[in-house]
PDB file of C-alpha atoms in Angstrom:
ATOM      1  CA  UNK A   1       1.004 -43.460  -2.612  1.00  0.00           C
ATOM      2  CA  UNK A   2       3.091 -42.200   0.519  1.00  0.00           C
ATOM      3  CA  UNK A   3       1.127 -41.436   3.541  1.00  0.00           C
ATOM      4  CA  UNK A   4       2.188 -40.428   7.191  1.00  0.00           C
ATOM      5  CA  UNK A   5      -0.750 -39.596   9.494  1.00  0.00           C
ATOM      6  CA  UNK A   6      -0.448 -38.089  13.199  1.00  0.00           C
ATOM      7  CA  UNK A   7      -3.034 -35.984  15.027  1.00  0.00           C
ATOM      8  CA  UNK A   8      -3.322 -32.438  14.516  1.00  0.00           C
ATOM      9  CA  UNK A   9      -3.173 -31.044  18.047  1.00  0.00           C
ATOM     10  CA  UNK A  10      -3.293 -32.600  21.577  1.00  0.00           C
ATOM     11  CA  UNK A  11      -3.514 -30.918  24.775  1.00  0.00           C
ATOM     12  CA  UNK A  12      -2.382 -32.074  28.287  1.00  0.00           C
ATOM     13  CA  UNK A  13      -1.445 -30.589  31.648  1.00  0.00           C
ATOM     14  CA  UNK A  14       2.241 -30.015  33.021  1.00  0.00           C
ATOM     15  CA  UNK A  15       3.512 -33.175  34.789  1.00  0.00           C
ATOM     16  CA  UNK A  16       1.235 -35.523  32.554  1.00  0.00           C
ATOM     17  CA  UNK A  17       1.937 -38.010  29.955  1.00  0.00           C
ATOM     18  CA  UNK A  18       0.998 -37.555  26.446  1.00  0.00           C
ATOM     19  CA  UNK A  19       1.186 -40.291  23.580  1.00  0.00           C
ATOM     20  CA  UNK A  20       1.412 -39.020  19.940  1.00  0.00           C
ATOM     21  CA  UNK A  21       0.664 -41.642  17.402  1.00  0.00           C
ATOM     22  CA  UNK A  22       1.789 -41.819  13.976  1.00  0.00           C
ATOM     23  CA  UNK A  23       1.059 -44.392  11.311  1.00  0.00           C
ATOM     24  CA  UNK A  24       2.788 -44.583   7.822  1.00  0.00           C
ATOM     25  CA  UNK A  25       2.343 -46.130   4.562  1.00  0.00           C
ATOM     26  CA  UNK A  26       5.702 -45.836   2.375  1.00  0.00           C
ATOM     27  CA  UNK A  27       7.261 -47.521  -0.745  1.00  0.00           C
ATOM     28  CA  UNK A  28       9.936 -48.507   1.420  1.00  0.00           C
ATOM     29  CA  UNK A  29      11.144 -48.060   5.171  1.00  0.00           C
ATOM     30  CA  UNK A  30      14.465 -47.557   6.442  1.00  0.00           C
ATOM     31  CA  UNK A  31      13.864 -45.741   9.751  1.00  0.00           C
ATOM     32  CA  UNK A  32      11.301 -43.712  11.705  1.00  0.00           C
ATOM     33  CA  UNK A  33      12.456 -40.374  13.431  1.00  0.00           C
ATOM     34  CA  UNK A  34      10.711 -38.182  15.636  1.00  0.00           C
ATOM     35  CA  UNK A  35      11.413 -34.422  15.861  1.00  0.00           C
ATOM     36  CA  UNK A  36      10.325 -31.587  17.888  1.00  0.00           C
ATOM     37  CA  UNK A  37       9.960 -27.861  16.245  1.00  0.00           C
ATOM     38  CA  UNK A  38       9.111 -24.608  18.231  1.00  0.00           C
ATOM     39  CA  UNK A  39       7.591 -22.043  16.133  1.00  0.00           C
ATOM     40  CA  UNK A  40       9.722 -20.368  14.054  1.00  0.00           C
ATOM     41  CA  UNK A  41      12.802 -22.729  14.738  1.00  0.00           C
ATOM     42  CA  UNK A  42      14.294 -25.619  12.851  1.00  0.00           C
ATOM     43  CA  UNK A  43      13.285 -29.398  14.103  1.00  0.00           C
ATOM     44  CA  UNK A  44      15.525 -30.849  16.590  1.00  0.00           C
ATOM     45  CA  UNK A  45      16.367 -34.554  16.763  1.00  0.00           C
ATOM     46  CA  UNK A  46      14.204 -36.588  19.322  1.00  0.00           C
ATOM     47  CA  UNK A  47      14.423 -40.173  18.223  1.00  0.00           C
ATOM     48  CA  UNK A  48      15.104 -42.813  15.842  1.00  0.00           C
ATOM     49  CA  UNK A  49      13.811 -46.351  15.582  1.00  0.00           C
ATOM     50  CA  UNK A  50      14.312 -48.937  12.791  1.00  0.00           C
ATOM     51  CA  UNK A  51      13.662 -52.222  14.585  1.00  0.00           C
ATOM     52  CA  UNK A  52      10.511 -53.130  16.318  1.00  0.00           C
ATOM     53  CA  UNK A  53      10.059 -52.244  20.048  1.00  0.00           C
ATOM     54  CA  UNK A  54      10.635 -49.156  22.576  1.00  0.00           C
ATOM     55  CA  UNK A  55      13.484 -46.805  22.677  1.00  0.00           C
ATOM     56  CA  UNK A  56      13.688 -44.783  25.816  1.00  0.00           C
ATOM     57  CA  UNK A  57      15.866 -41.499  26.146  1.00  0.00           C
ATOM     58  CA  UNK A  58      14.996 -39.635  29.359  1.00  0.00           C
ATOM     59  CA  UNK A  59      11.504 -38.264  29.377  1.00  0.00           C
ATOM     60  CA  UNK A  60      10.906 -39.384  25.754  1.00  0.00           C
ATOM     61  CA  UNK A  61      10.210 -42.846  24.306  1.00  0.00           C
ATOM     62  CA  UNK A  62       9.467 -43.990  21.041  1.00  0.00           C
ATOM     63  CA  UNK A  63       7.890 -47.325  19.913  1.00  0.00           C
ATOM     64  CA  UNK A  64       7.682 -48.897  16.401  1.00  0.00           C
ATOM     65  CA  UNK A  65       5.962 -51.788  14.817  1.00  0.00           C
ATOM     66  CA  UNK A  66       6.888 -52.139  11.466  1.00  0.00           C
ATOM     67  CA  UNK A  67       4.273 -55.083  10.731  1.00  0.00           C
ATOM     68  CA  UNK A  68       1.465 -52.230  11.723  1.00  0.00           C
ATOM     69  CA  UNK A  69       3.099 -49.441  10.164  1.00  0.00           C
ATOM     70  CA  UNK A  70       2.794 -47.689  13.536  1.00  0.00           C
ATOM     71  CA  UNK A  71       4.731 -45.590  15.910  1.00  0.00           C
ATOM     72  CA  UNK A  72       4.167 -43.459  18.898  1.00  0.00           C
ATOM     73  CA  UNK A  73       6.060 -40.985  20.760  1.00  0.00           C
ATOM     74  CA  UNK A  74       5.717 -40.692  24.607  1.00  0.00           C
ATOM     75  CA  UNK A  75       6.393 -37.697  26.537  1.00  0.00           C
ATOM     76  CA  UNK A  76       6.491 -38.008  30.423  1.00  0.00           C
ATOM     77  CA  UNK A  77       6.477 -35.370  33.158  1.00  0.00           C
ATOM     78  CA  UNK A  78       5.430 -32.814  30.741  1.00  0.00           C
ATOM     79  CA  UNK A  79       6.929 -29.343  31.292  1.00  0.00           C
ATOM     80  CA  UNK A  80       5.669 -26.227  29.682  1.00  0.00           C
ATOM     81  CA  UNK A  81       8.736 -25.865  27.407  1.00  0.00           C
ATOM     82  CA  UNK A  82       7.400 -29.175  25.706  1.00  0.00           C
ATOM     83  CA  UNK A  83       4.789 -27.012  24.035  1.00  0.00           C
ATOM     84  CA  UNK A  84       5.714 -27.471  20.326  1.00  0.00           C
ATOM     85  CA  UNK A  85       5.080 -29.301  17.365  1.00  0.00           C
ATOM     86  CA  UNK A  86       6.079 -32.951  17.065  1.00  0.00           C
ATOM     87  CA  UNK A  87       6.904 -34.174  13.476  1.00  0.00           C
ATOM     88  CA  UNK A  88       6.841 -37.889  12.787  1.00  0.00           C
ATOM     89  CA  UNK A  89       9.354 -38.700   9.528  1.00  0.00           C
ATOM     90  CA  UNK A  90       9.988 -41.841   7.652  1.00  0.00           C
ATOM     91  CA  UNK A  91      13.295 -42.591   5.722  1.00  0.00           C
ATOM     92  CA  UNK A  92      12.081 -44.687   2.944  1.00  0.00           C
ATOM     93  CA  UNK A  93      15.497 -45.521   1.354  1.00  0.00           C
ATOM     94  CA  UNK A  94      19.000 -45.570   2.126  1.00  0.00           C
ATOM     95  CA  UNK A  95      19.734 -42.174   0.658  1.00  0.00           C
ATOM     96  CA  UNK A  96      18.336 -40.572   3.870  1.00  0.00           C
ATOM     97  CA  UNK A  97      16.042 -38.069   2.602  1.00  0.00           C
ATOM     98  CA  UNK A  98      12.878 -37.913   5.083  1.00  0.00           C
ATOM     99  CA  UNK A  99       9.142 -37.667   4.340  1.00  0.00           C
ATOM    100  CA  UNK A 100       7.455 -35.875   7.379  1.00  0.00           C
ATOM    101  CA  UNK A 101       4.054 -36.012   8.753  1.00  0.00           C
ATOM    102  CA  UNK A 102       1.917 -32.913   9.032  1.00  0.00           C
ATOM    103  CA  UNK A 103       3.160 -32.616  12.496  1.00  0.00           C
ATOM    104  CA  UNK A 104       1.227 -32.582  16.022  1.00  0.00           C
ATOM    105  CA  UNK A 105       0.752 -29.552  17.842  1.00  0.00           C
ATOM    106  CA  UNK A 106       1.178 -30.063  21.792  1.00  0.00           C
ATOM    107  CA  UNK A 107      -0.113 -27.630  24.193  1.00  0.00           C
ATOM    108  CA  UNK A 108       0.868 -28.160  27.756  1.00  0.00           C
ATOM    109  CA  UNK A 109      -1.340 -26.264  30.210  1.00  0.00           C
ATOM    110  CA  UNK A 110      -0.700 -25.466  34.035  1.00  0.00           C
TER     111      UNK A 110
ATOM    112  CA  UNK B   1      29.307 -31.700  17.271  1.00  0.00           C
ATOM    113  CA  UNK B   2      27.252 -32.314  13.954  1.00  0.00           C
ATOM    114  CA  UNK B   3      26.192 -28.554  13.594  1.00  0.00           C
ATOM    115  CA  UNK B   4      24.773 -27.238  10.380  1.00  0.00           C
ATOM    116  CA  UNK B   5      24.509 -23.669   9.748  1.00  0.00           C
ATOM    117  CA  UNK B   6      22.483 -21.426   7.334  1.00  0.00           C
ATOM    118  CA  UNK B   7      22.863 -17.950   6.083  1.00  0.00           C
ATOM    119  CA  UNK B   8      20.874 -15.663   5.958  1.00  0.00           C
ATOM    120  CA  UNK B   9      18.601 -16.378   8.689  1.00  0.00           C
ATOM    121  CA  UNK B  10      16.304 -14.013   7.322  1.00  0.00           C
ATOM    122  CA  UNK B  11      15.816 -12.166   3.999  1.00  0.00           C
ATOM    123  CA  UNK B  12      13.182  -9.745   2.449  1.00  0.00           C
ATOM    124  CA  UNK B  13      13.556  -8.905  -1.212  1.00  0.00           C
ATOM    125  CA  UNK B  14      11.418  -7.358  -3.867  1.00  0.00           C
ATOM    126  CA  UNK B  15       9.607  -9.735  -6.405  1.00  0.00           C
ATOM    127  CA  UNK B  16      11.844 -10.458  -9.506  1.00  0.00           C
ATOM    128  CA  UNK B  17      15.177 -10.753  -7.684  1.00  0.00           C
ATOM    129  CA  UNK B  18      17.101 -13.902  -6.932  1.00  0.00           C
ATOM    130  CA  UNK B  19      18.037 -14.757  -3.415  1.00  0.00           C
ATOM    131  CA  UNK B  20      20.803 -17.224  -2.430  1.00  0.00           C
ATOM    132  CA  UNK B  21      20.851 -19.359   0.800  1.00  0.00           C
ATOM    133  CA  UNK B  22      23.820 -21.210   2.232  1.00  0.00           C
ATOM    134  CA  UNK B  23      23.945 -24.434   4.063  1.00  0.00           C
ATOM    135  CA  UNK B  24      27.200 -25.318   5.691  1.00  0.00           C
ATOM    136  CA  UNK B  25      28.160 -28.542   7.768  1.00  0.00           C
ATOM    137  CA  UNK B  26      30.500 -26.982  10.389  1.00  0.00           C
ATOM    138  CA  UNK B  27      32.303 -30.082  11.757  1.00  0.00           C
ATOM    139  CA  UNK B  28      31.532 -32.731   9.492  1.00  0.00           C
ATOM    140  CA  UNK B  29      31.624 -33.589   5.796  1.00  0.00           C
ATOM    141  CA  UNK B  30      28.329 -33.944   4.114  1.00  0.00           C
ATOM    142  CA  UNK B  31      28.181 -35.779   0.471  1.00  0.00           C
ATOM    143  CA  UNK B  32      24.270 -35.191   0.554  1.00  0.00           C
ATOM    144  CA  UNK B  33      22.241 -32.369   1.919  1.00  0.00           C
ATOM    145  CA  UNK B  34      18.535 -31.874   1.809  1.00  0.00           C
ATOM    146  CA  UNK B  35      16.544 -28.972   1.226  1.00  0.00           C
ATOM    147  CA  UNK B  36      13.036 -28.548   2.594  1.00  0.00           C
ATOM    148  CA  UNK B  37      10.474 -25.817   2.586  1.00  0.00           C
ATOM    149  CA  UNK B  38       7.741 -25.142   5.116  1.00  0.00           C
ATOM    150  CA  UNK B  39       4.874 -23.126   4.938  1.00  0.00           C
ATOM    151  CA  UNK B  40       3.365 -21.520   8.006  1.00  0.00           C
ATOM    152  CA  UNK B  41       1.340 -24.333  10.178  1.00  0.00           C
ATOM    153  CA  UNK B  42       2.339 -26.846   7.915  1.00  0.00           C
ATOM    154  CA  UNK B  43       5.008 -29.756   7.637  1.00  0.00           C
ATOM    155  CA  UNK B  44       8.355 -29.834   6.150  1.00  0.00           C
ATOM    156  CA  UNK B  45       8.223 -30.606   2.512  1.00  0.00           C
ATOM    157  CA  UNK B  46      11.539 -32.089   0.563  1.00  0.00           C
ATOM    158  CA  UNK B  47      12.550 -30.105  -2.238  1.00  0.00           C
ATOM    159  CA  UNK B  48      15.466 -31.428  -3.270  1.00  0.00           C
ATOM    160  CA  UNK B  49      18.407 -33.628  -2.621  1.00  0.00           C
ATOM    161  CA  UNK B  50      22.066 -31.919  -3.018  1.00  0.00           C
ATOM    162  CA  UNK B  51      24.899 -34.093  -3.989  1.00  0.00           C
ATOM    163  CA  UNK B  52      28.478 -33.051  -3.783  1.00  0.00           C
ATOM    164  CA  UNK B  53      29.906 -33.349  -7.353  1.00  0.00           C
ATOM    165  CA  UNK B  54      26.757 -34.173  -9.159  1.00  0.00           C
ATOM    166  CA  UNK B  55      23.274 -32.634 -10.176  1.00  0.00           C
ATOM    167  CA  UNK B  56      20.596 -32.007  -7.411  1.00  0.00           C
ATOM    168  CA  UNK B  57      17.749 -34.481  -7.440  1.00  0.00           C
ATOM    169  CA  UNK B  58      14.630 -32.663  -7.358  1.00  0.00           C
ATOM    170  CA  UNK B  59      11.393 -33.807  -6.067  1.00  0.00           C
ATOM    171  CA  UNK B  60       8.231 -33.962  -7.964  1.00  0.00           C
ATOM    172  CA  UNK B  61       6.614 -30.512  -8.815  1.00  0.00           C
ATOM    173  CA  UNK B  62       9.793 -28.635  -7.679  1.00  0.00           C
ATOM    174  CA  UNK B  63      10.875 -26.605 -10.639  1.00  0.00           C
ATOM    175  CA  UNK B  64      14.923 -27.094 -11.136  1.00  0.00           C
ATOM    176  CA  UNK B  65      15.316 -23.745 -13.058  1.00  0.00           C
ATOM    177  CA  UNK B  66      13.552 -21.742 -10.212  1.00  0.00           C
ATOM    178  CA  UNK B  67      15.328 -23.395  -7.464  1.00  0.00           C
ATOM    179  CA  UNK B  68      19.144 -23.742  -8.440  1.00  0.00           C
ATOM    180  CA  UNK B  69      21.136 -25.889  -6.265  1.00  0.00           C
ATOM    181  CA  UNK B  70      24.955 -26.039  -6.078  1.00  0.00           C
ATOM    182  CA  UNK B  71      26.882 -28.644  -3.679  1.00  0.00           C
ATOM    183  CA  UNK B  72      30.221 -26.855  -4.270  1.00  0.00           C
ATOM    184  CA  UNK B  73      32.270 -28.610  -1.544  1.00  0.00           C
ATOM    185  CA  UNK B  74      31.741 -31.405   1.050  1.00  0.00           C
ATOM    186  CA  UNK B  75      30.556 -28.801   3.439  1.00  0.00           C
ATOM    187  CA  UNK B  76      28.446 -26.264   1.588  1.00  0.00           C
ATOM    188  CA  UNK B  77      25.402 -26.383  -0.589  1.00  0.00           C
ATOM    189  CA  UNK B  78      23.544 -23.307  -1.830  1.00  0.00           C
ATOM    190  CA  UNK B  79      19.898 -22.963  -2.836  1.00  0.00           C
ATOM    191  CA  UNK B  80      19.303 -19.830  -5.035  1.00  0.00           C
ATOM    192  CA  UNK B  81      15.697 -18.913  -5.656  1.00  0.00           C
ATOM    193  CA  UNK B  82      15.599 -17.209  -9.053  1.00  0.00           C
ATOM    194  CA  UNK B  83      12.995 -14.696  -9.827  1.00  0.00           C
ATOM    195  CA  UNK B  84      11.327 -14.967  -6.645  1.00  0.00           C
ATOM    196  CA  UNK B  85       7.597 -14.229  -6.403  1.00  0.00           C
ATOM    197  CA  UNK B  86       5.439 -13.548  -3.036  1.00  0.00           C
ATOM    198  CA  UNK B  87       4.273 -17.313  -3.248  1.00  0.00           C
ATOM    199  CA  UNK B  88       8.077 -18.230  -2.606  1.00  0.00           C
ATOM    200  CA  UNK B  89       7.865 -16.535   0.806  1.00  0.00           C
ATOM    201  CA  UNK B  90       8.593 -19.685   2.910  1.00  0.00           C
ATOM    202  CA  UNK B  91      10.649 -21.038   5.638  1.00  0.00           C
ATOM    203  CA  UNK B  92      13.710 -22.962   3.910  1.00  0.00           C
ATOM    204  CA  UNK B  93      15.476 -25.675   6.009  1.00  0.00           C
ATOM    205  CA  UNK B  94      18.561 -27.441   4.996  1.00  0.00           C
ATOM    206  CA  UNK B  95      19.541 -30.703   6.601  1.00  0.00           C
ATOM    207  CA  UNK B  96      22.638 -33.115   6.324  1.00  0.00           C
ATOM    208  CA  UNK B  97      23.080 -36.715   7.700  1.00  0.00           C
ATOM    209  CA  UNK B  98      25.517 -36.594  10.729  1.00  0.00           C
ATOM    210  CA  UNK B  99      29.091 -37.528  10.166  1.00  0.00           C
ATOM    211  CA  UNK B 100      31.136 -39.754  12.576  1.00  0.00           C
ATOM    212  CA  UNK B 101      28.675 -42.560  12.449  1.00  0.00           C
ATOM    213  CA  UNK B 102      25.779 -40.596  13.370  1.00  0.00           C
ATOM    214  CA  UNK B 103      24.130 -41.285   9.810  1.00  0.00           C
ATOM    215  CA  UNK B 104      21.043 -42.221  11.505  1.00  0.00           C
ATOM    216  CA  UNK B 105      20.381 -38.558  12.813  1.00  0.00           C
ATOM    217  CA  UNK B 106      19.666 -35.682  10.109  1.00  0.00           C
ATOM    218  CA  UNK B 107      20.854 -32.404  11.565  1.00  0.00           C
ATOM    219  CA  UNK B 108      18.798 -29.632  10.650  1.00  0.00           C
ATOM    220  CA  UNK B 109      20.299 -25.948  10.037  1.00  0.00           C
ATOM    221  CA  UNK B 110      18.345 -22.994  11.710  1.00  0.00           C
ATOM    222  CA  UNK B 111      16.458 -22.254   8.712  1.00  0.00           C
ATOM    223  CA  UNK B 112      15.931 -19.178   6.465  1.00  0.00           C
ATOM    224  CA  UNK B 113      12.900 -16.948   6.392  1.00  0.00           C
ATOM    225  CA  UNK B 114      12.316 -15.448   3.040  1.00  0.00           C
ATOM    226  CA  UNK B 115       9.792 -12.720   2.180  1.00  0.00           C
ATOM    227  CA  UNK B 116       9.075 -11.562  -1.204  1.00  0.00           C
ATOM    228  CA  UNK B 117       7.476  -8.492  -1.344  1.00  0.00           C
TER     229      UNK B 117
END
């Protein structure tokens, strides 16, 4: 079967760093995506990894290890506006459809 | 660039009626679009893949006769929820792979909140 696992919730203080892990088992692999979703809104694209290694984009970084079926999203210098759900998604084929994990709710406290 | 719009943003209807949701790519062409459904505090579940010029491909467990998809042009896909019931109340979101070489990004519409009374 297909499985994408990520923690349900994480809490961190403003200015801190949080790492959200995602493990996946899918029938194929053609890229891993991270999205941010605020309540009641559509997801917004954060990052994309298809090769092993770290991709850095401002305060957000994403890492991928294909051999381990593992990725993480690193959020640095947390701000209150970063409180949201973070979705890990895998594209298993070339058609583009994504399979999403359940999402990790990040709560940033003052 | 690469904006996807949805209409309506919110709809409330009576049980048994049909509701049409439109998804448009505003500044790029999308031969493929995806329809997702999201229940409260749950993740996005793919319902179907909409293909311009051919039939939609539905995920296992999604009734194709209940959720009619029409990809009328390279910029428009519609999802019609037929004979809607309260259990169909959900957040419906469409997405499209970006154009202009941005295929690795999928752009989501703002979503449609459907409430069936």
